[in-house]
Coordinates of C-alpha atoms in Angstrom, one line a residue:
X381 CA 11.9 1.1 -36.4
X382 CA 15.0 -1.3 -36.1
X383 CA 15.6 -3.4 -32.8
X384 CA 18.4 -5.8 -32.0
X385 CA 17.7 -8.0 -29.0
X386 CA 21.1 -9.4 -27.8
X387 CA 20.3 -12.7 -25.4
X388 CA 17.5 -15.2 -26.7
X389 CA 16.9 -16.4 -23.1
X390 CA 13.4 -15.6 -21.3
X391 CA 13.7 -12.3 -20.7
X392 CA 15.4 -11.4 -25.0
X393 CA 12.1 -14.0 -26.2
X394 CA 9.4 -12.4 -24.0
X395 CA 10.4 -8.8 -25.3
X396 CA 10.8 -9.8 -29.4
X397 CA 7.6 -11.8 -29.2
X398 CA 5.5 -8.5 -27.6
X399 CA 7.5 -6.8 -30.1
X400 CA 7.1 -8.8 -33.2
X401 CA 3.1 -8.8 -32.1
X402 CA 3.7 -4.8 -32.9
X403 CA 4.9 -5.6 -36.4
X404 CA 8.3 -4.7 -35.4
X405 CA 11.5 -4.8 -37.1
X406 CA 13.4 -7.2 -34.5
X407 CA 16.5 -8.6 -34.8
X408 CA 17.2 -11.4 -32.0
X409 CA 21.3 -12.1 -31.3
X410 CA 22.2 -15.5 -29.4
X411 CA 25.2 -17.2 -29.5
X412 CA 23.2 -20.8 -28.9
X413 CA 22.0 -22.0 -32.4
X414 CA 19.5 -23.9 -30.7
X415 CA 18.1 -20.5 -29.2
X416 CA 18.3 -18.9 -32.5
X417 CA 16.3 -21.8 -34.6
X418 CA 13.5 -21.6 -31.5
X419 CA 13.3 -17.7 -32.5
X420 CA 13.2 -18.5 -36.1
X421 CA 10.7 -20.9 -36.2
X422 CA 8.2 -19.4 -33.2
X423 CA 8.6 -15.8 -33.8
X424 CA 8.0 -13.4 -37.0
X425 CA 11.8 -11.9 -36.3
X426 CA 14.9 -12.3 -38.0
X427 CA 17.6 -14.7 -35.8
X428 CA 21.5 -14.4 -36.0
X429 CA 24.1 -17.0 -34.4
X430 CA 26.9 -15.0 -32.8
X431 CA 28.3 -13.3 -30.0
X432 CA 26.6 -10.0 -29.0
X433 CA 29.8 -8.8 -28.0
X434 CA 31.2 -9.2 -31.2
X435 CA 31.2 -5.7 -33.9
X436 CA 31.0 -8.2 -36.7
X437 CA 27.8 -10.1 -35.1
X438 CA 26.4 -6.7 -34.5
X439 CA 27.1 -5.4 -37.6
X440 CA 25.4 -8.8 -39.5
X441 CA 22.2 -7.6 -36.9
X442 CA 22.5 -3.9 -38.5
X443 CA 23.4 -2.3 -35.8
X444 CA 24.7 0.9 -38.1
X445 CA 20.7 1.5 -38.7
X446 CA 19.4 0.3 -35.6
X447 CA 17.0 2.6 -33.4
X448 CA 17.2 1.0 -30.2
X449 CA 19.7 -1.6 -28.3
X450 CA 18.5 -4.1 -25.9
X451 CA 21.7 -6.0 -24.2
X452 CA 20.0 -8.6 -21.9
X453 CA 22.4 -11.6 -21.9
X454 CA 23.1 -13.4 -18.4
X455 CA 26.7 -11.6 -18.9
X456 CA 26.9 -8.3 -17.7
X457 CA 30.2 -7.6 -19.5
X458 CA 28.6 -8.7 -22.9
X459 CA 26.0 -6.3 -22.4
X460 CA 28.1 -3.8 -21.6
X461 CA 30.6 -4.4 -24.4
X462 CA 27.3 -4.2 -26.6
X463 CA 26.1 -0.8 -25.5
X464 CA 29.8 0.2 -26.0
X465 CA 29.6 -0.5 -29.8
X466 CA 26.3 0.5 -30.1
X467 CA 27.9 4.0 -28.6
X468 CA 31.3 4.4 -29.9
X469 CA 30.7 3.1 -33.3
X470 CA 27.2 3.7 -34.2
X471 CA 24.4 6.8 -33.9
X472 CA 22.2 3.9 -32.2
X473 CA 20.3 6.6 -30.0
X474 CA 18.5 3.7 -27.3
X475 CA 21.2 1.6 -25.5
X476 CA 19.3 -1.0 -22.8
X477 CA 21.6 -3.0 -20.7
X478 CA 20.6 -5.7 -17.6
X479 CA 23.4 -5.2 -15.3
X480 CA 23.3 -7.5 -12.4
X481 CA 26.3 -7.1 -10.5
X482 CA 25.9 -3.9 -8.1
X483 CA 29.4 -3.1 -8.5
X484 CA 28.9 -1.9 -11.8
X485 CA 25.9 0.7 -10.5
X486 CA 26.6 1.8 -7.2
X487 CA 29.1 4.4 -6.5
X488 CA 30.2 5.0 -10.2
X489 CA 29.0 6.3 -13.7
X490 CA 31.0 3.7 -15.5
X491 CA 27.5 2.5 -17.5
X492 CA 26.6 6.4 -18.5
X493 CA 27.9 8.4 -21.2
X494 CA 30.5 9.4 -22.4
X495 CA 32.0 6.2 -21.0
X496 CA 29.7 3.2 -22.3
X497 CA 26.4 5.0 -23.1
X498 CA 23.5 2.6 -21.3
X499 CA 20.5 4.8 -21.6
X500 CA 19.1 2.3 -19.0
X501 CA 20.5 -0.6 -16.9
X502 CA 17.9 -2.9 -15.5
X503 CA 18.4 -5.2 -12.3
X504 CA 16.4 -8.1 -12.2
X505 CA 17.1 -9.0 -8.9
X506 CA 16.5 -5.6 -7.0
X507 CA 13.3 -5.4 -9.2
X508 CA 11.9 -8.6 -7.8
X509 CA 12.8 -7.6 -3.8
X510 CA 11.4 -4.6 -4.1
X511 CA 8.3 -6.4 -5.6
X512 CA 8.1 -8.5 -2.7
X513 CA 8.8 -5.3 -0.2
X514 CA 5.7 -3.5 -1.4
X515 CA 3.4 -6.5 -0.7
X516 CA 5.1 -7.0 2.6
X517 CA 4.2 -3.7 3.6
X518 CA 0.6 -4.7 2.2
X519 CA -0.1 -8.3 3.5
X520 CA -3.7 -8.5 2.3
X521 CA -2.4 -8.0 -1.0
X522 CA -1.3 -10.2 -4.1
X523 CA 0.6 -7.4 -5.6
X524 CA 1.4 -3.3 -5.1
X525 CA 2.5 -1.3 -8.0
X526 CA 3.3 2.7 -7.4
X527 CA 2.3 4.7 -10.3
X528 CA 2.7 8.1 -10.7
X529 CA 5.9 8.5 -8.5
X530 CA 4.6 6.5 -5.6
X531 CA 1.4 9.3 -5.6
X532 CA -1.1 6.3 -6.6
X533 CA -0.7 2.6 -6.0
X534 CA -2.5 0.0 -8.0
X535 CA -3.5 -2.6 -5.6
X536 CA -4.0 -6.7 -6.6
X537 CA -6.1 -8.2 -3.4
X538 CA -8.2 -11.7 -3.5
X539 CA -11.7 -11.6 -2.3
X540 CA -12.3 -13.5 0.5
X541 CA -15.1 -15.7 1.2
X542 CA -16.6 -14.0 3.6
X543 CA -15.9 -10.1 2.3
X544 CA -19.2 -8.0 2.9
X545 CA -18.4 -7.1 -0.7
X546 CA -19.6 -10.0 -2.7
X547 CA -22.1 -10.1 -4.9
X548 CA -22.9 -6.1 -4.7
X549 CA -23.0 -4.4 -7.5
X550 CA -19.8 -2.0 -7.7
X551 CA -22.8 1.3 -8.2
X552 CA -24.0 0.8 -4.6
X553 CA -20.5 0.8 -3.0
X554 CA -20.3 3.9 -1.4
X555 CA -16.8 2.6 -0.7
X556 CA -15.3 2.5 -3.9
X557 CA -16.4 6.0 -5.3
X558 CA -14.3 8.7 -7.0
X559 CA -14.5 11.5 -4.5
X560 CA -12.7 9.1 -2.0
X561 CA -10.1 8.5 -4.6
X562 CA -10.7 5.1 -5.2
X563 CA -11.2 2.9 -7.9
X564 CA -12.2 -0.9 -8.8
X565 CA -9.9 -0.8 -12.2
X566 CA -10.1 -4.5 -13.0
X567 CA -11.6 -7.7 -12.1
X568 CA -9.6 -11.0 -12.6
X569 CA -11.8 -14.4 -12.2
X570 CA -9.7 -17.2 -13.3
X571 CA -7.5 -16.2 -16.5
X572 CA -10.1 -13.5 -17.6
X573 CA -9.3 -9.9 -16.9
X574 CA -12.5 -7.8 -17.3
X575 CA -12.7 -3.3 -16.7
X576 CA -16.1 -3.4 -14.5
X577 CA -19.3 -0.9 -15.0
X578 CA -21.6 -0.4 -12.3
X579 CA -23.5 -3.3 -12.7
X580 CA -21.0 -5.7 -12.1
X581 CA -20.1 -7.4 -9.0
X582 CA -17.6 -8.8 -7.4
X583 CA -16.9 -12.6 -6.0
X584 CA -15.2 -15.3 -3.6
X585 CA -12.0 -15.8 -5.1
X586 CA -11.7 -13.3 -7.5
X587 CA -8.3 -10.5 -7.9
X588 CA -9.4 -7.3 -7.8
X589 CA -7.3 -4.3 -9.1
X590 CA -8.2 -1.2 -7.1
X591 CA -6.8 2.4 -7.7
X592 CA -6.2 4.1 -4.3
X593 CA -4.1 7.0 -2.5
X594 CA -1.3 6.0 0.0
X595 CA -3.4 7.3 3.0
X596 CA -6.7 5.4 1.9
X597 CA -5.3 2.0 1.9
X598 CA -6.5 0.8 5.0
X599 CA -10.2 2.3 4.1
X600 CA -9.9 0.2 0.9
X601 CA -9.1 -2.9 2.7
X602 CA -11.4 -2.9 5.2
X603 CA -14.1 -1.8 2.4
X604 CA -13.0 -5.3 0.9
X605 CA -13.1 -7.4 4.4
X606 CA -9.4 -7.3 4.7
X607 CA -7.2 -6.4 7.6
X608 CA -4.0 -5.1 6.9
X609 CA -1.9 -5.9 10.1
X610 CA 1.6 -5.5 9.9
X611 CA 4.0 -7.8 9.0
X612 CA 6.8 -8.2 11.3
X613 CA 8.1 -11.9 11.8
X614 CA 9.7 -13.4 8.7
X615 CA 11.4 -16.5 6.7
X616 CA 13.8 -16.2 3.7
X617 CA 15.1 -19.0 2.6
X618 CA 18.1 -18.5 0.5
X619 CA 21.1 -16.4 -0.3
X620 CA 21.0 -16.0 -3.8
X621 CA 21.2 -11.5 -4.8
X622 CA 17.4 -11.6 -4.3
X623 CA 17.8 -12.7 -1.2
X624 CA 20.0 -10.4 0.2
X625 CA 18.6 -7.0 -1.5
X626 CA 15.3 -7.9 0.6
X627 CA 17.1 -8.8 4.0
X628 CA 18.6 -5.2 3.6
X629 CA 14.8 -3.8 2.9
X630 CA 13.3 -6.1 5.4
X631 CA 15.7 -5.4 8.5
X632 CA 15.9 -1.7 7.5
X633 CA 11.9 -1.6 7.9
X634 CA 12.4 -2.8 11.4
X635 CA 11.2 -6.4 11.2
X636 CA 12.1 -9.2 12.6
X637 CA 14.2 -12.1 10.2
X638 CA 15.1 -15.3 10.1
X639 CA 17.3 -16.7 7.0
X640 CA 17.1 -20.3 6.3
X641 CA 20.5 -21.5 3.7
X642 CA 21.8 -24.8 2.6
X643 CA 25.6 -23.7 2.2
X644 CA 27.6 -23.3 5.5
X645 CA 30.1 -20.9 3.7
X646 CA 27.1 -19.0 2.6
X647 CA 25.5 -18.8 6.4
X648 CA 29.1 -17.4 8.2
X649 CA 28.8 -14.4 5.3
X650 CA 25.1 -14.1 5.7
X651 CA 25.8 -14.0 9.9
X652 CA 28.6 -11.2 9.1
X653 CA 26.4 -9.1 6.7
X654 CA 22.9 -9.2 9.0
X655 CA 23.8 -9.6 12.9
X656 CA 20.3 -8.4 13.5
X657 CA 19.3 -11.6 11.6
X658 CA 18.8 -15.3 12.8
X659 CA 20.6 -17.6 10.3
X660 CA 19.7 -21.3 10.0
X661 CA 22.0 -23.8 8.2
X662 CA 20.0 -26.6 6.6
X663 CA 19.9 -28.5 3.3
X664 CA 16.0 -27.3 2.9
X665 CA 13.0 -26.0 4.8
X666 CA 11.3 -29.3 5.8
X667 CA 8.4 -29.5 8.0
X668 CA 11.1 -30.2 11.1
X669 CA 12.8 -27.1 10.5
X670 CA 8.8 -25.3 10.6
X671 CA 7.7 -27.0 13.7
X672 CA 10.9 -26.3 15.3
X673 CA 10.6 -22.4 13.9
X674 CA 7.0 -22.5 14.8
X675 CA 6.0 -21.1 11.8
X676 CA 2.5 -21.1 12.3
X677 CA 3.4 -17.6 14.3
X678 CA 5.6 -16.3 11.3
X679 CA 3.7 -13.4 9.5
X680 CA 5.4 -14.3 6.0
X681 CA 7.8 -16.9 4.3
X682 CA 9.8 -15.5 1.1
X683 CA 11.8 -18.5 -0.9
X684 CA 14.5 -17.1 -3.0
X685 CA 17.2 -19.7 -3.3
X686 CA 18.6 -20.5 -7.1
X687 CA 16.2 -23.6 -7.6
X688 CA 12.7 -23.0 -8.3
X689 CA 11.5 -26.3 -7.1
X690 CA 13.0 -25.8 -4.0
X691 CA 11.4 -22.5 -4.0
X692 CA 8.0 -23.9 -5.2
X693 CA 7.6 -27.1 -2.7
X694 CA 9.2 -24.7 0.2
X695 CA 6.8 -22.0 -0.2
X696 CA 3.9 -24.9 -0.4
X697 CA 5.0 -26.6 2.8
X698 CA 5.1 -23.2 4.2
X699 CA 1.2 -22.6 3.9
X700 CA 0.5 -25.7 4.5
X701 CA 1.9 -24.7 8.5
X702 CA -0.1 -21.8 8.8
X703 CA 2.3 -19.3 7.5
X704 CA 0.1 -16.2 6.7
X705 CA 1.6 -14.6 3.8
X706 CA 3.9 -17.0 1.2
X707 CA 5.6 -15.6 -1.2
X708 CA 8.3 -17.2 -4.0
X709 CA 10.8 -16.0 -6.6
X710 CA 11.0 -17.9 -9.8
X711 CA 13.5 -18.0 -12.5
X712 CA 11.0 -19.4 -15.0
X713 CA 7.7 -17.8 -15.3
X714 CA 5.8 -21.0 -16.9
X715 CA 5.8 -21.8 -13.6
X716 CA 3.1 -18.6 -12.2
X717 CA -0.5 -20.2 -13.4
X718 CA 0.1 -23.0 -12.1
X719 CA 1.5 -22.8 -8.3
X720 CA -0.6 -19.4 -8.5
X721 CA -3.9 -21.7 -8.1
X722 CA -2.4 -24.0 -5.7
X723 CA -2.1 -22.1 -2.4
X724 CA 1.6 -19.7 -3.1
X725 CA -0.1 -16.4 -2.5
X726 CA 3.0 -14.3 -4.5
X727 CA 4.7 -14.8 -7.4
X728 CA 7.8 -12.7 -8.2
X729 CA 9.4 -13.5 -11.5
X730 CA 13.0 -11.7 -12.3
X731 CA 12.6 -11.4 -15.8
X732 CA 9.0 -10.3 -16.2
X733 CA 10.3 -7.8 -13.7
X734 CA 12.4 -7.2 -16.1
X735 CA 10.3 -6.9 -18.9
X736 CA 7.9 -4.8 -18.0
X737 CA 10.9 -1.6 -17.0
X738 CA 12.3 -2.1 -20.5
X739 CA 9.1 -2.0 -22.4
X740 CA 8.1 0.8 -20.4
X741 CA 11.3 2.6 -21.3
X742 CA 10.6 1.9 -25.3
X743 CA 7.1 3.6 -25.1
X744 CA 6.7 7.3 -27.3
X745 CA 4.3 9.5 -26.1
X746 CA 6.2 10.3 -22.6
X747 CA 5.2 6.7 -21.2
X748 CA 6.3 7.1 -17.5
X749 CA 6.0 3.6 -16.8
X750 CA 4.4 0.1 -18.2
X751 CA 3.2 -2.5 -16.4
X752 CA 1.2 -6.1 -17.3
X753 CA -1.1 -7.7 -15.2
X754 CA -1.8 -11.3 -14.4
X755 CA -2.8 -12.6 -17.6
X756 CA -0.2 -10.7 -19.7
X757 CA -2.6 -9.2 -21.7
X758 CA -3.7 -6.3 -19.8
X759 CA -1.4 -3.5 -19.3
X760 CA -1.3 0.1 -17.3
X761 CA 0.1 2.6 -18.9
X762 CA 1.9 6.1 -17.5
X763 CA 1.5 8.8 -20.3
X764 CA 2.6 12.2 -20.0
X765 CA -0.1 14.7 -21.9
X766 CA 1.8 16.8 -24.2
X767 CA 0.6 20.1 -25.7
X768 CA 0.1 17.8 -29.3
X769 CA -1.7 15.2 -27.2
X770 CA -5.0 14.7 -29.4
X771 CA -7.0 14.1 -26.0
X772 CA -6.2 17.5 -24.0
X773 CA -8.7 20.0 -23.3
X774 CA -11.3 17.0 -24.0
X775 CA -13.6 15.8 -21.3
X776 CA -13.1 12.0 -21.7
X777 CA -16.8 11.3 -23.2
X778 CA -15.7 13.1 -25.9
X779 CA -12.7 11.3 -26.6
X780 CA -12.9 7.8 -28.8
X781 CA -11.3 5.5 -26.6
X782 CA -10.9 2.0 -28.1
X783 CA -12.4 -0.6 -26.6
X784 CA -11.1 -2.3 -23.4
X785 CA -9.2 1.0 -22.5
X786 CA -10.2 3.0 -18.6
X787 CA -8.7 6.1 -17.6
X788 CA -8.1 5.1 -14.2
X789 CA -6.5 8.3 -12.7
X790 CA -5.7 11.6 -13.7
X791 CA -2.2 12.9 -11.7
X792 CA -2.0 17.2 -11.6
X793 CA 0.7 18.6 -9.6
X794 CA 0.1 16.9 -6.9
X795 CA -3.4 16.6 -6.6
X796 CA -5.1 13.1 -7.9
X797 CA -8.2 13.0 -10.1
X798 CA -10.0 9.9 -10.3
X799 CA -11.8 10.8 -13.6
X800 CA -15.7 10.6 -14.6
X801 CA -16.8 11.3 -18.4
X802 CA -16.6 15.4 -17.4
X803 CA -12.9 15.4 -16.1
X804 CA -10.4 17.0 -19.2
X805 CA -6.7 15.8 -19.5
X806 CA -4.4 19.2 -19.2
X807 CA -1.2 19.5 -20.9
X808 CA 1.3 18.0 -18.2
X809 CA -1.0 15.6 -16.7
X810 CA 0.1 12.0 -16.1
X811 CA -2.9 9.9 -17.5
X812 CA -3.1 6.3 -16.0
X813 CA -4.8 4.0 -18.5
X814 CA -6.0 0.7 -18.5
X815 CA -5.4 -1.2 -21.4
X816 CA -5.8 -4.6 -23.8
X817 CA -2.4 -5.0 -25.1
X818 CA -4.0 -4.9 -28.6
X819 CA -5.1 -0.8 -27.7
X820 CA -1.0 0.0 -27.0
X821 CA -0.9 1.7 -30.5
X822 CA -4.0 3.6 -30.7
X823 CA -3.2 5.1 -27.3
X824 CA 0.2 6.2 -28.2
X825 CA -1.1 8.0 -31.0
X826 CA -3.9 9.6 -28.7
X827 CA -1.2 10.9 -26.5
X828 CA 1.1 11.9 -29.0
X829 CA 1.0 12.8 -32.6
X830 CA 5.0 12.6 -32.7
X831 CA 5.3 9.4 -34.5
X832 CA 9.3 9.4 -35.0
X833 CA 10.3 7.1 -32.5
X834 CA 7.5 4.5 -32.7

C-alpha cells in the first residue's frame, strides 16, 4: 500500500514513523528541506521537497498510484487543495485532511464530495477540549476515552496512597469482576504498561486503566478510594481555538468560569462571546493573580494559551495553590513525560489527538476507533466482527491470541459483555482489544481475512 504524508511537522512524522514501523510504503511531502533531510535520515520513508499543493509535487510523490492521502500541513487551504487533486485528478480512494478553521466544517459540505472529496477532516483543537471535557466530568481521573459509541469508557485513574486497594491481588476484588461490568485492563507503573492476571496487584502511584459502564463509574471509583465530586469552579487561561471550544463545553455543562488572557483585544471579544464568564486581563497567571482568585477553592485550572511554557509553569504554580485538578494543552508532546511526573495531573496534546483519529481511520478490518496509551506503545483497538472474521463463533480460549493482546469488552446490540475464556465473538460484535503495538497486524488479520486495503 502507497501513502503520501503531506506536512513533515509533528503530527506528518509521528504518523510515517508508526507507519514505516509497519513496513509501509510512505511517502513524506514538506516544503522545508530541513524537514525533509530529518525524514530521510530518521525514518525508513522516501522524502520529497515541495509544496503539497502543488500537482507536480504530488505527482513526483505518486499520487496517480497512491492508496491513501494524509493532508496535515498547518494550512488548511493546502490541505484542501491536496485532497482536491488527490480527487479530481486521481482514483486515490482515502483523502485525510486536518482542517482547523470551523468555517470550513460547520454549516457546509464544502470538504465532502463531489466538491473536494476529504474522506475525513480532523480538528486538532476540538479534539483536545473535548479531551479535557471528559476528564472534567471525571475529576478523579487522568484520562476518559468513550469506546463503543460512548456505551463503554476506558478510565486512566492514579492510585492514591491511601486507596483500600493497594497491594490486593486483583482475584480477591469483588469490585472489579465481570458481572459488574468492570475491568482492570492495564496497569502503568512508571513507563511500563503491563495487562494484569489475578495475581497481580495494584500500588501507590500507579495508572490504572479500568473498563466500566457509564452508570458504574462512581462504584469504580469508590472501589479505588476515589471520590468523584463534581467539578464546578474553573480557570482557563488563554484564548487560543482550544480555549474557546472548551469555554463553550464548559459553560454549556452549567459550570462556573473564569478566563485568565494576556491580550486586552482578545479579553473585550472573549467578554462579548461568554457574558456568563468572568474575564481577567493579565500578562500571566502569577501567584498574585491565584491569591487574589483564591484558587485554592477552584475545582480545576486548564492552560491553553499558544506558549507551552506559559502553559507548563502556569499549570505548575496552579497546583502548587491547591488547585484540585490541573490540566495543560501542549503543542509539543516531548514535553508529556516529563511535566507528567512533576505534579500537572493532564496532558492534552493536539496532535497526538490528532494522530490517534487518523490512524484509527486507516485500520481494515472495520476498526471503529484506535487509541494509544501513555507509553505509546499500547493501543485499544475497536474492531467490528465480520462474517470472515477468523475469531467468530470461537470462545476466546480457543482463539490464538498473540501475546500482550486482552479482549477487554465484547459490545452486542446494546448489551455489554465483559468477556471470560467461554464468551464467543458473534458476527456484528464490536470487539475492544488491548494491544502491544507490535500485535496491530496479527489482529487485523484475526478480524478480517480481507487483506486489500492493508
Amino acid at each position: 500500500m502507497k501513502i503520501i504524508i503531506v506536512g513533515a511537522g509533528e503530527v506528518g512524522m509521528h504518523i510515517a514513523s508508526r507507519l514505516a514501523a509497519e513496513n509501509k510504503d510512505v511517502v513524506l511531502v514538506d516544503h522545508d528541506p530541513n524537514r525533509v533531510a530529518f525524514a530521510k535520515d530518521n525514518l525508513d520513508v522516501q522524502a520529497i521537497t515541495g509544496h503539497g499543493s502543488s500537482p507536480r509535487v504530488l505527482r513526483m510523490a505518486g499520487i496517480e498510484n497512491a492508496d491513501l492521502l494524509i493532508a496535515v500541513t498547518t494550512s488548511d487551504e493546502v490541505n484542501m487543495v491536496a485532497c482536491l487533486i488527490a480527487a479530481s485528478q486521481t482514483t486515490t480512494p482515502l483523502k485525510i485532511a486536518r482542517i482547523r478553521n470551523p468555517e470550513y466544517v460547520e454549516g457546509t459540505d464544502i470538504l465532502a464530495s463531489p466538491h473536494l472529496g476529504v474522506d475525513l477532516h480532523i480538528n486538532p483543537e476540538r479534539e483536545a477540549a473535548e479531551a479535557i471535557q471528559k476528564v472534567l466530568n471525571i475529576p478523579c481521573a487522568k484520562e476518559v476515552i468513550d469506546l463503543g459509541g460512548g456505551r463503554v469508557k476506558l478510565i486512566g485513574v492514579p492510585i492514591p496512597p491511601d486507596s483500600p486497594v493497594i497491594g490486593q491481588q486483583l482475584q480477591y476484588l469483588s469490585e472489579f469482576r465481570p458481572e459488574k461490568k468492570v475491568l482492570i485492563a492495564a496497569i502503568q507503573r512508571g513507563e511500563k504498561i503491563v495487562i494484569p492476571g489475578g495475581a497481580d496487584t495494584m500500588e501507590a502511584g500507579d495508572t490504572v486503566w479500568v473498563i466500566s459502564t457509564p452508570e458504574n463509574i462512581d462504584h469504580v471509583m469508590a472501589g479505588l478510594g476515589l471520590t468523584t465530586k463534581p467539578v464546578r469552579r474553573i480557570m482557563l487561561f488563554g484564548a487560543t481555538n482550544v480555549a474557546r471550544l472548551l469555554a463553550e463545553m464548559i459553560l454549556a455543562d452549567g459550570m462556573s468560569l473564569r478566563i485568565v488572557e494576556k491580550d486586552y483585544e482578545k479579553c473585550v471579544q472573549l467578554a462579548e462571546r461568554f457574558p456568563q464568564a468572568v474575564i481577567l486581563h493579565s500578562p500571566f497567571v502569577d501567584q498574585e493573580l491565584l491569591e487574589e482568585e483564591d484558587a485554592a477553592s477552584l475545582d480545576a485550572f486548564v492552560s491553553a494559551s499558544e506558549d507551552d511554557e506559559d502553559n507548563i509553569l502556569s499549570a505548575l504554580l496552579a497546583k502548587r495553590f491547591g488547585v484540585k485538578k490541573v490540566a495543560t494543552v501542549l503543542e509539543r508532546a516531548t514535553y508529556n513525560q516529563i511535566i507528567s511526573s512533576i505534579g500537572v495531573d493532564i496532558i492534552v496534546s493536539k496532535r497526538l489527538a490528532a494522530v490517534n483519529r487518523i490512524m484509527a481511520y486507516m485500520r481494515k478490518g472495520k476498526v471503529r476507533s484506535e487509541v494509544v496509551l501513555g507509553n505509546q506503545r499500547t493501543e485499544v483497538l475497536e474492531f467490528e466482527a465480520l462474517e470472515t472474521s477468523l475469531v467468530v463463533g470461537k470462545a476466546l480460549k480457543e482463539i490464538k491470541f498473540p501475546k500482550g493482546v486482552l479482549i477487554i469488552a465484547i459490545i452486542r446490540d446494546n448489551d455489554v459483555i465483559i468477556p471470560g475464556g467461554e464468551s464467543v465473538i458473534q458476527v456484528g460484535d464490536l470487539v475492544l482489544a488491548l494491544t502491544d503495538t507490535g500485535n496491530i497486524k496479527a489482529l487485523e488479520n484475526l478480524f478480517s481475512v480481507n487483506l486489500s486495503f492493508f
